[in-house]
GROMACS .gro file of C-alpha atoms in nm:
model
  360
    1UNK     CA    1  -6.933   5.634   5.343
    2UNK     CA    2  -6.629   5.822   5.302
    3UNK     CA    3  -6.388   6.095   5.549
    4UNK     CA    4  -6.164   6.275   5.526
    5UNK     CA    5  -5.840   6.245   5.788
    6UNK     CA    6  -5.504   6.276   5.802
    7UNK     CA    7  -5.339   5.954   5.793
    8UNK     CA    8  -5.381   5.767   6.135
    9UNK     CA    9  -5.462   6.045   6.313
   10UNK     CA   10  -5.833   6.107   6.210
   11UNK     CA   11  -5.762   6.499   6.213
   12UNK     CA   12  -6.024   6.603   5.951
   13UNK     CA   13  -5.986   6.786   5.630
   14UNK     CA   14  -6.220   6.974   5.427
   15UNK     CA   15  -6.253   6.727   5.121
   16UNK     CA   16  -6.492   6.443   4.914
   17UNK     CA   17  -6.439   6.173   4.751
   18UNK     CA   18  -6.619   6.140   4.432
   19UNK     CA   19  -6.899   5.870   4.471
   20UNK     CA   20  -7.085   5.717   4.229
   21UNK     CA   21  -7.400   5.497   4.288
   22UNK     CA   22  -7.485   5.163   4.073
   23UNK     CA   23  -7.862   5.133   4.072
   24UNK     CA   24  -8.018   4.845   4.266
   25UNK     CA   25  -8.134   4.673   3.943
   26UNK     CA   26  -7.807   4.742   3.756
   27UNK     CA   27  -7.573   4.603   4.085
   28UNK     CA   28  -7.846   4.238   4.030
   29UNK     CA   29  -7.789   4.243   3.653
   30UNK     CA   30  -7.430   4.225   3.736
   31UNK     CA   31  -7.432   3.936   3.987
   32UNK     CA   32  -7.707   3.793   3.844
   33UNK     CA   33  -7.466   3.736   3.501
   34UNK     CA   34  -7.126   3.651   3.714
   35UNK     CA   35  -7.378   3.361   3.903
   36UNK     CA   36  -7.489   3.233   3.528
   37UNK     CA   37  -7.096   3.211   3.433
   38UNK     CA   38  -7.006   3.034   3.745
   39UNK     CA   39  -7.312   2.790   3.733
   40UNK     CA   40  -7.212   2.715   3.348
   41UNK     CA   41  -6.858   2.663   3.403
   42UNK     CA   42  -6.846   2.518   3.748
   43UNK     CA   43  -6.629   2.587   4.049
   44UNK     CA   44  -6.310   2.389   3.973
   45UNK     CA   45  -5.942   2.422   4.059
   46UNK     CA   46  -5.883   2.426   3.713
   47UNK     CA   47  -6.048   2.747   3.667
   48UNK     CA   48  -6.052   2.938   3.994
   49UNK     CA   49  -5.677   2.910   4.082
   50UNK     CA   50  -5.564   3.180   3.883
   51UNK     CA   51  -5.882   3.238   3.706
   52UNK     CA   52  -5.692   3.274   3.402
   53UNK     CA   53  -5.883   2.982   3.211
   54UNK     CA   54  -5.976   3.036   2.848
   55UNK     CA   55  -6.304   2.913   2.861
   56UNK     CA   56  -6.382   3.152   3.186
   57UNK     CA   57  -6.197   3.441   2.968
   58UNK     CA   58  -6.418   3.386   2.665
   59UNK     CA   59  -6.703   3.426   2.865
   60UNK     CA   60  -6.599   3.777   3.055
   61UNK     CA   61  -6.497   3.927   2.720
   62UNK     CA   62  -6.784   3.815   2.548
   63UNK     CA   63  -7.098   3.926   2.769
   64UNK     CA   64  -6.913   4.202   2.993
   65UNK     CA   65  -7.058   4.421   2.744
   66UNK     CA   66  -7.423   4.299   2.828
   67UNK     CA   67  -7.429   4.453   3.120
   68UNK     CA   68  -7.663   4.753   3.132
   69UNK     CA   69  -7.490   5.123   3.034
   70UNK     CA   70  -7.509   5.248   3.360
   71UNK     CA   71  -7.258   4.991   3.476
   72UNK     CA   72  -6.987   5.117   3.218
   73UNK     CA   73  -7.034   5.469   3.280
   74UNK     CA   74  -7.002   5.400   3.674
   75UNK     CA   75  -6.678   5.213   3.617
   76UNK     CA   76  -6.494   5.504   3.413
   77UNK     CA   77  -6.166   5.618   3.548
   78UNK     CA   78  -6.185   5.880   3.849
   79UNK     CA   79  -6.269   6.208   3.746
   80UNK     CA   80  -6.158   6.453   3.983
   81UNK     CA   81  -5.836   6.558   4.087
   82UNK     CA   82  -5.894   6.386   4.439
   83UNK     CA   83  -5.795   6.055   4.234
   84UNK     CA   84  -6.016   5.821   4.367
   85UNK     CA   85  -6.429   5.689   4.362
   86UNK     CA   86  -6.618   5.499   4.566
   87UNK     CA   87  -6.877   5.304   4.395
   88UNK     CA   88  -7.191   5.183   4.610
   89UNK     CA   89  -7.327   4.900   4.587
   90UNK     CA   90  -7.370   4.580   4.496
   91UNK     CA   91  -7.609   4.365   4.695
   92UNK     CA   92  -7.388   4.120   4.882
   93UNK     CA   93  -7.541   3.923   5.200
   94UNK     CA   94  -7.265   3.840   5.452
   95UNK     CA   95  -7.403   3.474   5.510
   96UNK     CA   96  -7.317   3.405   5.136
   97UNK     CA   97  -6.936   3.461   5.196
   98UNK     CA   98  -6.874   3.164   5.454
   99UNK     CA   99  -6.546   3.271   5.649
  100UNK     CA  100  -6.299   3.500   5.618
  101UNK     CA  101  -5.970   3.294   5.493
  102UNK     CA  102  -5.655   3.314   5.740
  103UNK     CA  103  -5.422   3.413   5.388
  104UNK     CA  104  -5.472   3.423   5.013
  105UNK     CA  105  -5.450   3.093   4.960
  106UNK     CA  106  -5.698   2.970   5.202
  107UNK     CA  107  -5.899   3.223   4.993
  108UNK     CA  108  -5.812   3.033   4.630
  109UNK     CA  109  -5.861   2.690   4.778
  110UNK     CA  110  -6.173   2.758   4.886
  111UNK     CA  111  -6.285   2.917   4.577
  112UNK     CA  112  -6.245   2.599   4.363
  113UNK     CA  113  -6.410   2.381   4.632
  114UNK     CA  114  -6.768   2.298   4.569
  115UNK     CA  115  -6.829   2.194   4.902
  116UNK     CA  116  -6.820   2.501   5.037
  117UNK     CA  117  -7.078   2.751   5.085
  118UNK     CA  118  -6.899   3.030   4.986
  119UNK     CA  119  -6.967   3.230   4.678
  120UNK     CA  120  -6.615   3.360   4.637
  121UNK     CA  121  -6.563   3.241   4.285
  122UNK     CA  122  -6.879   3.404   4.230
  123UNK     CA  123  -6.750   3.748   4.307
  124UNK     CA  124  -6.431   3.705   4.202
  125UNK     CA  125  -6.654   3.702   3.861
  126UNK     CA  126  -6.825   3.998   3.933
  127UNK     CA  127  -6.490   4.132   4.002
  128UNK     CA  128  -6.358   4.036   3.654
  129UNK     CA  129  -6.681   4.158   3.481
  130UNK     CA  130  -6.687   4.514   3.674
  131UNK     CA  131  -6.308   4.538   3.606
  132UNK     CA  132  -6.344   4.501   3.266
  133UNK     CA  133  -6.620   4.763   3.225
  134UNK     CA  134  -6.285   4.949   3.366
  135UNK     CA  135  -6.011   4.883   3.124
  136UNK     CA  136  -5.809   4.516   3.128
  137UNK     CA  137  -5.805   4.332   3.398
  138UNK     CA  138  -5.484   4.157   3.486
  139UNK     CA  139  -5.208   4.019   3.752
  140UNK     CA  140  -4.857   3.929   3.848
  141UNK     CA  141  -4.684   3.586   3.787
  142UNK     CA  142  -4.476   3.618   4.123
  143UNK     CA  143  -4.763   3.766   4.308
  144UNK     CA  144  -5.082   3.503   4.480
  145UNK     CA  145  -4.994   3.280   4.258
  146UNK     CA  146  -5.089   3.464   3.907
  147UNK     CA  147  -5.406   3.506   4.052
  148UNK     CA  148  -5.633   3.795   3.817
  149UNK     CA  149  -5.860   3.912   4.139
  150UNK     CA  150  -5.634   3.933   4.475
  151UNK     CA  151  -5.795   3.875   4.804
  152UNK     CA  152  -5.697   4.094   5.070
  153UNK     CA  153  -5.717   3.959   5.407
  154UNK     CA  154  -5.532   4.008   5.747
  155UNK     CA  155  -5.286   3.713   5.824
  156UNK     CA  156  -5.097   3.522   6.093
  157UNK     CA  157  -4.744   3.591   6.123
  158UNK     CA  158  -4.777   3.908   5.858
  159UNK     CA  159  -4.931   4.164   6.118
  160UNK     CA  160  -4.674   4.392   6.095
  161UNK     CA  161  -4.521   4.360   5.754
  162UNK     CA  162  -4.564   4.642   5.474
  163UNK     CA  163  -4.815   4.444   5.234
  164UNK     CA  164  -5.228   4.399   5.191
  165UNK     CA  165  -5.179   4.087   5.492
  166UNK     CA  166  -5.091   4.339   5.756
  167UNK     CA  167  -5.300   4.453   6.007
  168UNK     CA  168  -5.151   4.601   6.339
  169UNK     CA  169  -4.940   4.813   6.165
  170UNK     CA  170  -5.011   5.127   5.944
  171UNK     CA  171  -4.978   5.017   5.608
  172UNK     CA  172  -4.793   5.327   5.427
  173UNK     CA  173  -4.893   5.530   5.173
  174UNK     CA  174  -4.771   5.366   4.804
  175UNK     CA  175  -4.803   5.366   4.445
  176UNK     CA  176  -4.956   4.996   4.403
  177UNK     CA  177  -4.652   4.768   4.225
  178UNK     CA  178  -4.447   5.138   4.223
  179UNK     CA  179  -4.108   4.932   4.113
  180UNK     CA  180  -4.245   4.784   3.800
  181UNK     CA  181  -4.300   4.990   3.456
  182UNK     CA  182  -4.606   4.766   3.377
  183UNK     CA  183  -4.754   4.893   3.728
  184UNK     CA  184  -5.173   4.914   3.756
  185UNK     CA  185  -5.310   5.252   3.575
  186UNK     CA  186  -5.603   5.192   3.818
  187UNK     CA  187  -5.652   4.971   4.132
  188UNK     CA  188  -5.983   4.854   4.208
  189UNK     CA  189  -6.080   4.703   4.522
  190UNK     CA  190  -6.436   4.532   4.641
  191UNK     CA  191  -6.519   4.538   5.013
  192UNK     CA  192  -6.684   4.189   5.090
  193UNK     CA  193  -6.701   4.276   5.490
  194UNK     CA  194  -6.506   4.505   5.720
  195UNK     CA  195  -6.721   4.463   6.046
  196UNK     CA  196  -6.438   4.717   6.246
  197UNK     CA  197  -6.508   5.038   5.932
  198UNK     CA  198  -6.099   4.995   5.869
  199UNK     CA  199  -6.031   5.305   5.654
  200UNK     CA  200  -5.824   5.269   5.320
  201UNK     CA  201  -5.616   5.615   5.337
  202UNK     CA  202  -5.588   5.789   4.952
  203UNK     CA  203  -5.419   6.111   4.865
  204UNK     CA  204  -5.398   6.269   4.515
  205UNK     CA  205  -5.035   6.471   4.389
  206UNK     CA  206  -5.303   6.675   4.250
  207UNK     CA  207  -5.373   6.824   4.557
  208UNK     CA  208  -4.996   6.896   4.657
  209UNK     CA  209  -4.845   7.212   4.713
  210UNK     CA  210  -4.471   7.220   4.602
  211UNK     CA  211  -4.250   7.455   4.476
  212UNK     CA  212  -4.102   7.439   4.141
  213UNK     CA  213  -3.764   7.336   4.260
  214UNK     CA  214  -3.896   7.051   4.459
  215UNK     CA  215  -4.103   6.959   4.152
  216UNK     CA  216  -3.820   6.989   3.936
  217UNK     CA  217  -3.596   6.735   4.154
  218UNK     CA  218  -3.853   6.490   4.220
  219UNK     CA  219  -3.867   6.473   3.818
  220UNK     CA  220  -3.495   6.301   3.769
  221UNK     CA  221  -3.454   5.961   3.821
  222UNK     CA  222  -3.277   5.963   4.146
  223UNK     CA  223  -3.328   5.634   4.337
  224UNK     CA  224  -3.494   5.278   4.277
  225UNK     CA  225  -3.815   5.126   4.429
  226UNK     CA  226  -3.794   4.753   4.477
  227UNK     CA  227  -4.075   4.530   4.489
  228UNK     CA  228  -4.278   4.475   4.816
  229UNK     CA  229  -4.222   4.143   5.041
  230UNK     CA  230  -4.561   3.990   4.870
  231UNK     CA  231  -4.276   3.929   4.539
  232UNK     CA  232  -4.005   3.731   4.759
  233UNK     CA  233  -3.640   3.934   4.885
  234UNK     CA  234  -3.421   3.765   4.592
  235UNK     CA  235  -3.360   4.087   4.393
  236UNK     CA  236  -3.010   4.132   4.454
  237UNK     CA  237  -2.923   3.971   4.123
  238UNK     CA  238  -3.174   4.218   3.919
  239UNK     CA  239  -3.026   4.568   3.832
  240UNK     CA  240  -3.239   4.826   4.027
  241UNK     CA  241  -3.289   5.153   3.845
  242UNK     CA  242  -3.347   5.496   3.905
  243UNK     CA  243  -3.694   5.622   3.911
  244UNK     CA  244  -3.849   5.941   3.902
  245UNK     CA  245  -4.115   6.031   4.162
  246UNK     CA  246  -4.293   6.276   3.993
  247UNK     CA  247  -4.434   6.258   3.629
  248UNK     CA  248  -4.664   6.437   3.399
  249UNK     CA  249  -4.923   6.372   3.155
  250UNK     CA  250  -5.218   6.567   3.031
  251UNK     CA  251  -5.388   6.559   3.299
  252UNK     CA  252  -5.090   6.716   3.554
  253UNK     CA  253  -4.858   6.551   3.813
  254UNK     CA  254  -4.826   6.166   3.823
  255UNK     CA  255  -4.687   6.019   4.094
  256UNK     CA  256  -4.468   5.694   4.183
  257UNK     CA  257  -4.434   5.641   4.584
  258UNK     CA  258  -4.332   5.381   4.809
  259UNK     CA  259  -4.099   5.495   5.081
  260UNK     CA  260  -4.096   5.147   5.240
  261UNK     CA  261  -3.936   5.025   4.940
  262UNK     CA  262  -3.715   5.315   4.843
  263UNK     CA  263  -3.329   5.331   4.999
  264UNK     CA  264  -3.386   5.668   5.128
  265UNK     CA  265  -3.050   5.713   5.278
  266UNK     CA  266  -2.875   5.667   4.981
  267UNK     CA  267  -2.985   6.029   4.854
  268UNK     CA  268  -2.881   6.361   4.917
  269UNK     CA  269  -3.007   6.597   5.165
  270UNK     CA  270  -3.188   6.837   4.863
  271UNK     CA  271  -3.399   6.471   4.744
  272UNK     CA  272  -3.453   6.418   5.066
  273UNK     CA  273  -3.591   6.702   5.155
  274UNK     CA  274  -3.835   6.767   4.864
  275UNK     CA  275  -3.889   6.374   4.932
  276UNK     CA  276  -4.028   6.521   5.255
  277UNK     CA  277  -4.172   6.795   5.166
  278UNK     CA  278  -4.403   6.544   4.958
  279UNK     CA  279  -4.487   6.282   5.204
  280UNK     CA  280  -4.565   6.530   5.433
  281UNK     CA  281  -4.850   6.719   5.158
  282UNK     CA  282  -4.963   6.337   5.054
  283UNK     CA  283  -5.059   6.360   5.448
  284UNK     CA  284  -5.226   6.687   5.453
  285UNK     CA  285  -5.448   6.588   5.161
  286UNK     CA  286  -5.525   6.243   5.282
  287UNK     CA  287  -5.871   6.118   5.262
  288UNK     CA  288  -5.973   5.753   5.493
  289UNK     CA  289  -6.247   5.550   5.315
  290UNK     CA  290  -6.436   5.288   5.522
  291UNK     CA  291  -6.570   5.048   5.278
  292UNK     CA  292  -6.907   4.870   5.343
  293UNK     CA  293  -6.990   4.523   5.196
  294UNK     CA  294  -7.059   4.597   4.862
  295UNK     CA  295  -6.900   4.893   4.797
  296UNK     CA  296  -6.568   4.944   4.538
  297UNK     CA  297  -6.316   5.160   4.572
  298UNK     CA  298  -6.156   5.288   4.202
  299UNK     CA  299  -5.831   5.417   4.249
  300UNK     CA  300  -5.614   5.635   4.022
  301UNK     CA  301  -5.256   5.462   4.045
  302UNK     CA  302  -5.087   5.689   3.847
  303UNK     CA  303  -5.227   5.982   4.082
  304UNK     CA  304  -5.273   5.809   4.398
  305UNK     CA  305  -5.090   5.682   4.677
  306UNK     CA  306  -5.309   5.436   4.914
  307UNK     CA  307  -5.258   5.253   5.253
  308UNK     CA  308  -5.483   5.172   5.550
  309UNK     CA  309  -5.502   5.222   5.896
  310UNK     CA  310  -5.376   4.996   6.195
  311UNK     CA  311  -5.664   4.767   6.302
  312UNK     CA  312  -5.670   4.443   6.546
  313UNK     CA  313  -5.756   4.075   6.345
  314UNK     CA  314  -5.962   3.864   6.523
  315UNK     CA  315  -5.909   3.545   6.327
  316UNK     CA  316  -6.205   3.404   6.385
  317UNK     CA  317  -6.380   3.431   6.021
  318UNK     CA  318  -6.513   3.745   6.082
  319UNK     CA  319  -6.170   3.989   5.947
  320UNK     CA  320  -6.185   4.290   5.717
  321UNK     CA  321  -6.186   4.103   5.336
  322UNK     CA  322  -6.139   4.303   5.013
  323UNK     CA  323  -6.115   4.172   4.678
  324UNK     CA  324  -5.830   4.344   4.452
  325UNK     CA  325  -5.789   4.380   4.062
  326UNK     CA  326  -5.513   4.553   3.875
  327UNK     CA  327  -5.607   4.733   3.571
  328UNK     CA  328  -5.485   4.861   3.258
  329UNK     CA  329  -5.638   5.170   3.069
  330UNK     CA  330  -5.461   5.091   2.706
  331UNK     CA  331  -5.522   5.442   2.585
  332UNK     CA  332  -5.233   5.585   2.822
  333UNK     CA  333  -4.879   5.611   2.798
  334UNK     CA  334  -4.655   5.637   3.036
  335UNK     CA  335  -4.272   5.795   3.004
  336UNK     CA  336  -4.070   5.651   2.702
  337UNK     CA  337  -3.787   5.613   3.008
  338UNK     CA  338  -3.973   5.319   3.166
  339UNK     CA  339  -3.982   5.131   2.913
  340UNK     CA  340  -3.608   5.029   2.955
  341UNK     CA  341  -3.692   4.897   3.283
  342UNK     CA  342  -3.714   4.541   3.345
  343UNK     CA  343  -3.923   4.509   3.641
  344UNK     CA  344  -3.680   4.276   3.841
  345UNK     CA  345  -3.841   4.010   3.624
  346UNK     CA  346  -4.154   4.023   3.782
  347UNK     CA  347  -4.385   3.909   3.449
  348UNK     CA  348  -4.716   4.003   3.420
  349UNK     CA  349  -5.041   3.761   3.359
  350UNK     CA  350  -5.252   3.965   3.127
  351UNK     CA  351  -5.475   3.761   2.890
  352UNK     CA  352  -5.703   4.038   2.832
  353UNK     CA  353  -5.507   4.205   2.616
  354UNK     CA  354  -5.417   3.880   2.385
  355UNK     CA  355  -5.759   3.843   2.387
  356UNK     CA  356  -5.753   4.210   2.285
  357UNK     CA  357  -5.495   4.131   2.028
  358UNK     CA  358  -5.610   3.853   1.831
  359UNK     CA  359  -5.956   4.044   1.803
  360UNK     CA  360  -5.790   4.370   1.627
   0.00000   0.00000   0.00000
């Protein structure tokens, strides 16, 4: 179930999130294959740590496209300016999950442990297979490890740091990987419990109202954004570019945000202010989604900026956990400009498209 708010606040605002709904037979066929993958291949460290394995590759790129049509039709790209869907739901019972891990790689460890009685390399699977119904799945050498399907969770010591482990601390409003040209056309993330309804905020350029001069400045590349504290802090060796904040394609306005990232106060006061102008609008047209077990939310990330709201961990294996995958839509382009970017040397991990490759 989706609302609408601004930011924090919970002021509401007149707008809906697209939602789409995977049948009840359709959601088994899809866990019922990522459980006959798992079974086949077994829960090793070999294969779960960065669930990059060949042999677990071969098998997502040859049956994804078993799955029943409804599933692929479900997973398309957002469809509305708003940016964003919300796909309900795949059955998911909480006592299959075991506990919530304290940090990501609690949350690995555990996957490749056969001892345990959690499923997780089970849905990170299902993750794979619905992501690449999607487009091409795919993740960051410096980021959890290489790891293709992120796990979200709040941890110790990170409460009030700008990345997915915060918790008691707003988590602003930002382009997912904004600093790198190679950044996620679409972000998909898989609610496997969130007991407290934390809301993920979104908000679409789309829906902005800005004036043609504003528009116009936030098209030059005026300032860099440098890559979030889950990458390390050595960058000060990597030349940092200039970026531009707003974009077009065919659809309209694209958008690349993260003001926690971005050395404001080295612009001038007209940036600035059409800087403002647009953080304050991405507020105004902000819509909170409180994910249920089961439920995926597809965002837009050349569109849409996303954070969440401030909530208290309890650390006792009961926390808010999501499941994150970065995708890649192959059949867009972004600006010829980015291209000369080098991304601080942050390398992707993105076997999908060798696989991809070698099949064309």
């Amino acid at each position: 179930m989706a609302k609408s708010v601004l930011s924090e606040r919970q002021t509401l605002h007149p707008s809906e999130l697209e939602r789409r709904e995977l049948p009840a037979e359709a959601g088994q066929s899809v866990r019922a294959l990522a459980q006959e993958i798992t079974v086949t291949l077994g829960a090793s460290p070999a294969i779960t740590t960065t669930l990059s394995d060949a042999t677990l590759l071969r098998h997502i790129e040859d049956r994804y496209t078993e799955l029943p049509e409804v599933v692929h039709q479900v997973m398309r790209a957002p469809a509305t300016a708003a940016g964003v869907t919300v796909i309900g739901q795949l059955p998911l019972c909480d006592t299959e999950l075991g506990t919530t891990p304290v940090d990501w790689r609690q949350a690995a460890e555990w996957a490749g442990d056969p001892d345990r009685a959690s499923s997780s390399f089970a849905l990170d699977v299902t993750m794979l297979l619905l992501a690449r119904c999607a487009g091409e799945p795919f993740g960051w050498q410096g980021q959890q490890g290489g790891r293709l399907v992120n796990n979200i969770v709040p941890t110790p010591g990170h409460e009030q740091e700008q990345s997915g482990a915060s918790s008691t601390t707003l988590l602003s409003p930002h382009t997912e990987d904004a600093f790198h040209p190679q950044r996620a056309n679409l972000l998909m993330l898989g609610c496997l419990r969130n007991p407290d309804r934390v809301g993920t905020t979104v908000s679409s350029v789309r829906r902005v109202e800005l004036d043609a001069a504003q528009r116009e400045r936030l098209r030059r590349r005026e300032l860099p954004i440098l890559p979030d504290v889950s990458y390390g802090d050595d960058f000060d060796t990597e030349p940092a570019p200039a970026v531009a904040t707003l974009g077009d394609d065919e659809g309209g306005l694209t958008l690349r945000f993260d003001p926690a990232y971005t050395p404001l106060d080295s612009a001038d006061g007209e940036f600035l202010a059409a800087y403002d102008r647009l953080a304050t609008e991405l507020e105004r047209v902000c819509i909170t989604a409180a994910l249920t077990p089961g439920e995926l939310l597809l965002v837009d990330n050349d569109v849409v900026v996303h954070g969440r709201v401030p909530f208290t961990p309890r650390y006792d294996g009961t926390d808010r956990w999501l499941k994150r995958v970065n995708i890649r839509l192959p059949q867009r382009r972004r600006a010829a400009a980015e291209a000369t970017e080098n991304g601080y040397g942050q390398r992707v991990v993105a076997p999908f498209r060798t696989i991809r490759g070698n099949r064309s």
